[in-house]
Amino acid sequence: MAETPWITPAAAIAESFPDGLKELGPRVQVNLRGDVTDSTFVNAVKTATGLDLPDAPNKVAAGKECKALWLSPDEWLLVGEGEAASLVQSLEEALSGQYVAINDVSANRTIFEISGPYCHQVLMKSSEVDFHPRAFAPGNCVQTLIAKSQAIVEQVGREMFHIYVRNSFSRYAGAWLAEALVEYSETS
Amino acid sequence: MTQAFRTTSGGRIDRRKAINFTFNGQSYIGYEGDTLASALLANGVHLLGRSFKYHRPRGIVAAGAEEPNSMVQLGEGATTEPNIRATQISLYEGLTASSVNVWPNVEFDISAINGLFAKIMTAGFYNKTFMWPRSMWMKLYEPVIRRAAGWGKAPTQTDPDIYDHMHLHVEVMVVGGGPAGLMAALAAGRAGARVLLVDEQSEFGGSLLSKKRQIGAKDEAGWIADMAAELEAMPDVTLLSRSTAFGYYDHNYLCVLEQKTDHLPAAERKGKVRQRVWHIRAGQVVLATGAHERPLVFADNDRPGIMLAGSVQTYVNRYGVLPGKKMVLFTNNDAAYEAAIDLQAAGGDVVAIIDCRHEVSGELVDAARALDIEILAGYAITGTSGGKRVESVEVRAIQKGAKVYTSAARQIDCDLVAMSGGWSPVVHLFSQSQGQLEYDEEKVCFLPGKPRQAQQVAGALAGQFTLKECLAGGYKAGADAARATGFTPKRKPAAPEIEEPDLGGIEPFWIVPGSRPIGEGMAKHFVDLQNDTTAADIELAVREGFESVEHIKRYTLTGFGTDQGKTSNINALAILSGILDKPIPKVGTTTFRPPYTPVSYGALAGRNLGDWSDPVRVTSIHDWHVENGALFENVGQWKRPWYFPKAGETMHEALNRECLAVRNAVGVLDASTLGKIDIRGPDAAEFLNRIYTNAWAKLGIGRVRYGLMCHEDGMVFDDGTTARLAEDRFLMTTTTGGAASVLDWLEEYLQTEWPELKVYCTSVTEQWATVSIAGPKAGAVLKKLAPEMDLSHENFPFLSFKEGTVAGLKARVFRISFTGELSYEINVPWANGLALWEAVMAAGAEFDITPYGTESMHILRAEKGFIIVGQETDGTTTPQDLGMDWIVSKKKPDFIGKRSFTRSDTARPDRKQLVGLLTETPDDVLPEGAQLVFDPNVPKPIPMAGHVTSSYYSAALGRSIALALVKGGHGRKGQKIFAPLEGKTVTAEIVDPVLYDKEGERLNG
Amino acid sequence: MLNIDCPWCGKRHETEFHYGGEAHIARPEDPAKLEDTEWAEFLFMRTNTKGYFAERWLHSHGCRRWFNVIRNTVTHDIVGSYKMGEKPPKLPKRTGDAK
């Protein structure tokens, strides 16, 4: 299959993003639904991906090739590098016959990375959720609103967050995040 | 003569930093640390404006947020702001301000003539006078009175300033940075809680900024500095000065307005956030909002130069300003004596203290006597004189316990009257948080009762009026708040030695009669200075039958406006209590509402302006549309191309061209915005059977079906096509605007009504970009892009889909049609949308492929009589109303909406039903929304027969077409119907809604 | 701005949720068997409680779970949240009819 450019609406403005904000390239994203209390399901996912699916809300479980973000009691977003099709296929094979849903959603959302000393301030301007280190830490994720756009926020480092935004909102959300950083870019 | 009223030393101003400013066109000099009010007083300016109703000269009364009078127009041009209190404006270089509510100017104000008619301008005057005749309201009363009564001018240009919002979660929020608030923040901070301390003033310290006190080894300034330093060193303590907590909402949610640059000269503000609204969620809130001093209500108590005693003290001690050089103090309490003592110490002259109590004694009284100040105990001010500034007061002895004068009047010359009627705790935020107030007879004020939210109170708000009480009470409140949020407070520090005079007692004295009974003669006893409400107005309101404090408030306007009765509420209800002969607690208070002080619209909007008012959603092909001249339509939050005009083309011409291209060759539409939901699980087909009105069990894999969804009431709420991907898997499409609500709807039924169904729903709307090609040449275009795909009608029939490669991209192609033409919807991963679109444009070039927008799509579907949910439906439309009985299963035992179809109302024959309309004159395009009647010639009001839901000019038919909902429309085909429009009545014939290609032959190209 | 306790995600601001009306109104098993008045009762009639009230909320911008909340319609106090199918928590004695 021919290589095609990966163009999200945010790409057009990403070049002018201030330090501390960038749009990441495409990642494998697969939405998985199933019954986490059913060991057949959990074991099959482990076999296919090496992941222990997090059953605690708003946690991220890291594996070798991908990680799993808790989205709801029966829903996870698997995120990794490589080929979505092969991840989908190995999940489909391992979970064949089970009551599950597996969807390649790699194109559904784009990912912004905010980093540096002001990332908490940016989040305070953009979200009503408490991201203070006392309440939120690397390995946590949350589905919430960034400005008025639905988003998944994952903390990946002490001063680094990934913000997953549905593509149609990405220009709005990207511009919003960039603007939120301006105040600090000029003083630093 | 500059700053003639500045003291020689002292105050928290920086005398090395002179600041130039302009007021009413006149240049003045003040110092850094001044407010506009203190700088004006330093220059001897008392007259700041005119009163609301009577246009009486008014001056500065207070020193902070409680100031009722001195509102000014600040700045010029786009950044001008009306009605800002001079007492809350930090002075900055180049400040310009002017009086409001004056015309032509503050010295000579023409409307002051209102004062002569004061007799008739009593409570309810506006309501009584300007209601009738009604026709005069818009012509005369409204414009003229608005101009005369207007306060300030709203800017006419766009606000260039930057505002934003920030969200903060803390365990303990402390409101008020006075001694109690500082101690509370310290206790909570030392315990390890996340703490926010906010204070409206430019620096922390609260009442201590106005008083001289020794606290342990430090004076008040040193103590404040130590406290602030320790708090600043705590990493999880946030300190915000110039920040007003203006609203206290449910579950300890508070809003704070931080004024970040308002104190800076214009040049230093550029590019910075001017104001920030903080949204706080707090585990515990400590309210330490202090107290406001009450004026005394006496005859003509509103002249410039009549001020609150505590504010006089503030101007003297904090700003180094003598508000007057010959002062009379009028009080009912000891504490106010301190103002006299401090003014005298600063070089002013206190000519008399008028104390309405008969027995006066105590530390402060003795101190005043020691300064040889004359104290007239058992006396009251019964009148004042002076034009634009108070010049003298008239005092008389009063009989104890009765308001009878026992002496002749004595004139005392003065240029300043300090008054104190006691202190009212600032209960506004406490009240907003739903806490109930309790009246304290001894302290003569309302105090917070039991809080309704997770909250502590401390300091003067809690009736702790001495510094010693404040420090102890503040620490306790902070420690309690920390403990309640899971922290262990540190041991309480030893109480410092505090030098503080005994503040003595108070006797209520709510109203001071003048030389004549209240309401007689020209003298006025003002209760609410901002709204010009007098004691006589309250009496009149009671005489006219009002008793409830809430009614009195509305009738007399007391407590209204930007002031919200900070100085007037308690006096008003105490006076009311006297008139009604009911104890004060029985009269009750009015409701305190946010905002505590005014907040600009800019601050409330924050960054949610313009393009950010609502998120703009765009497809991956959006920029192509922009570059190719598309005009856009908002559909939900989406921007969709409306149509693509070519240079010089009118809308009508563009639409005709786009529609004819689809009918005669091929058109292309960006359909990426449609909602897409993956539905999977062993019970998926059963689930669709219950959700849609038609049957789904037998739909073959690879096939597509159109479906309608209804709510339980039988009304249509969404439609779309759904494809069967596998035995247990479907892909549902929804309307563009309905995607989120449909997914919520599906989840609701799966989670709440039918948890036994094994079905998962996953939104994949933005996984797929969708390019729809339609027209007789659509097949030829697709063939070029997907040469290996079998497009024969046998192997790729209408209402089916195929997976394959299109333009080198992995794709899913649906053969469905919303135009009635041969049509393919090609889906590729979202970020490949533009690549697909460009490939389609290139492949279609030889057929003159034409991009079209939503307007042409609407015309094309209307020609076919296809509905649009939300246009042909409005939440009261059933499938049967739409003539879509064919899609309502008779066999399924149950589905959502079914039971309601047989309700008497949904089954009645005269419901509004969908029909087509053809106007008698083919060029007449009816306006959408036009009301329809069966007979335009009957007397008005004419019974309505229905309305036009869609209306266009159809190029394919060479005439106008319309869809309409008409009462009993299905049985009226062939009949005439009329649209009475402005200036003409259009006649139309009711016809079948399908107007083009009734046999559906064009679907196969 | 209510602070609503999602049984999965914990306390979040009201802006993340959608309101779902009165709780514990089950869709009738067999609507066809109902008289019009019975069906209308299900469709339209709600208790309009003053005081503690069981209501449904959807954590629409979070985990997309529906759940129930006991809220005082006068004071907005929330007593607790519980998952669909679970029993409601005990109501406080006080009706909470604050003035």
CSV table of N, CA and C in Angstrom, one decimal, chain B residues 712 748-749 752-753, chain C residues 20-28 38-48 53-56 68 84:
chain,number,residue,atom,x,y,z
B,712,GLU,N,-38.8,7.2,23.1
B,712,GLU,CA,-39.9,6.4,23.6
B,712,GLU,C,-41.3,7.0,23.3
B,748,GLU,N,-27.0,4.4,26.9
B,748,GLU,CA,-28.0,4.4,27.9
B,748,GLU,C,-28.8,3.2,28.0
B,749,TYR,N,-29.3,2.7,26.8
B,749,TYR,CA,-30.1,1.5,26.8
B,749,TYR,C,-29.3,0.3,27.2
B,752,THR,N,-28.5,0.7,31.1
B,752,THR,CA,-29.6,0.9,32.1
B,752,THR,C,-30.8,0.0,31.8
B,753,GLU,N,-31.2,-0.2,30.6
B,753,GLU,CA,-32.4,-1.0,30.4
B,753,GLU,C,-32.1,-2.5,30.0
C,20,GLY,N,-29.6,12.9,33.5
C,20,GLY,CA,-30.5,11.8,32.9
C,20,GLY,C,-31.8,11.7,33.6
C,21,GLY,N,-32.2,12.7,34.4
C,21,GLY,CA,-33.5,12.7,35.0
C,21,GLY,C,-33.7,11.6,36.2
C,22,GLU,N,-34.9,11.5,36.6
C,22,GLU,CA,-35.2,10.6,37.7
C,22,GLU,C,-34.7,9.2,37.5
C,23,ALA,N,-34.1,8.6,38.6
C,23,ALA,CA,-33.6,7.2,38.5
C,23,ALA,C,-34.7,6.2,38.8
C,24,HIS,N,-34.4,5.0,38.6
C,24,HIS,CA,-35.3,3.9,38.9
C,24,HIS,C,-36.7,3.9,38.3
C,25,ILE,N,-36.7,4.4,37.0
C,25,ILE,CA,-37.9,4.3,36.2
C,25,ILE,C,-37.6,3.3,35.2
C,26,ALA,N,-38.0,2.1,35.4
C,26,ALA,CA,-37.7,1.0,34.4
C,26,ALA,C,-38.6,1.0,33.3
C,27,ARG,N,-38.0,0.8,32.1
C,27,ARG,CA,-38.9,0.7,30.9
C,27,ARG,C,-39.8,-0.6,31.1
C,28,PRO,N,-41.1,-0.4,30.8
C,28,PRO,CA,-41.9,-1.6,31.0
C,28,PRO,C,-41.5,-2.8,30.2
C,38,GLU,N,-51.3,3.9,31.4
C,38,GLU,CA,-50.1,3.3,32.1
C,38,GLU,C,-48.8,3.7,31.3
C,39,TRP,N,-48.9,3.7,30.0
C,39,TRP,CA,-47.8,4.1,29.2
C,39,TRP,C,-47.4,5.6,29.4
C,40,ALA,N,-48.4,6.4,29.4
C,40,ALA,CA,-48.2,7.8,29.7
C,40,ALA,C,-47.6,8.0,31.0
C,41,GLU,N,-48.0,7.2,32.0
C,41,GLU,CA,-47.3,7.3,33.3
C,41,GLU,C,-45.8,7.1,33.2
C,42,PHE,N,-45.4,6.1,32.5
C,42,PHE,CA,-44.0,5.8,32.3
C,42,PHE,C,-43.3,6.9,31.5
C,43,LEU,N,-44.0,7.4,30.4
C,43,LEU,CA,-43.4,8.4,29.6
C,43,LEU,C,-43.2,9.7,30.2
C,44,PHE,N,-44.2,10.2,30.9
C,44,PHE,CA,-44.3,11.6,31.2
C,44,PHE,C,-44.2,11.9,32.7
C,45,MET,N,-44.7,11.0,33.6
C,45,MET,CA,-44.9,11.4,35.0
C,45,MET,C,-43.6,11.2,35.8
C,46,ARG,N,-43.2,12.3,36.5
C,46,ARG,CA,-42.0,12.2,37.3
C,46,ARG,C,-42.4,12.8,38.7
C,47,THR,N,-41.6,12.5,39.7
C,47,THR,CA,-42.0,12.9,41.0
C,47,THR,C,-41.8,14.4,41.4
C,48,ASN,N,-40.8,15.0,40.8
C,48,ASN,CA,-40.5,16.4,41.1
C,48,ASN,C,-40.3,16.6,42.6
C,53,PHE,N,-33.3,13.1,46.2
C,53,PHE,CA,-33.8,12.7,45.0
C,53,PHE,C,-32.8,11.8,44.3
C,54,ALA,N,-33.3,10.6,43.9
C,54,ALA,CA,-32.4,9.7,43.1
C,54,ALA,C,-32.5,10.0,41.6
C,55,GLU,N,-31.4,10.3,41.1
C,55,GLU,CA,-31.4,10.8,39.7
C,55,GLU,C,-30.2,10.1,38.9
C,56,ARG,N,-30.3,10.1,37.6
C,56,ARG,CA,-29.3,9.5,36.8
C,56,ARG,C,-28.4,10.5,36.2
C,68,ASN,N,-26.2,6.4,39.2
C,68,ASN,CA,-27.3,7.1,40.0
C,68,ASN,C,-26.6,8.0,41.1
C,84,MET,N,-25.4,1.5,38.3
C,84,MET,CA,-26.7,0.9,37.8
C,84,MET,C,-26.8,-0.5,38.4
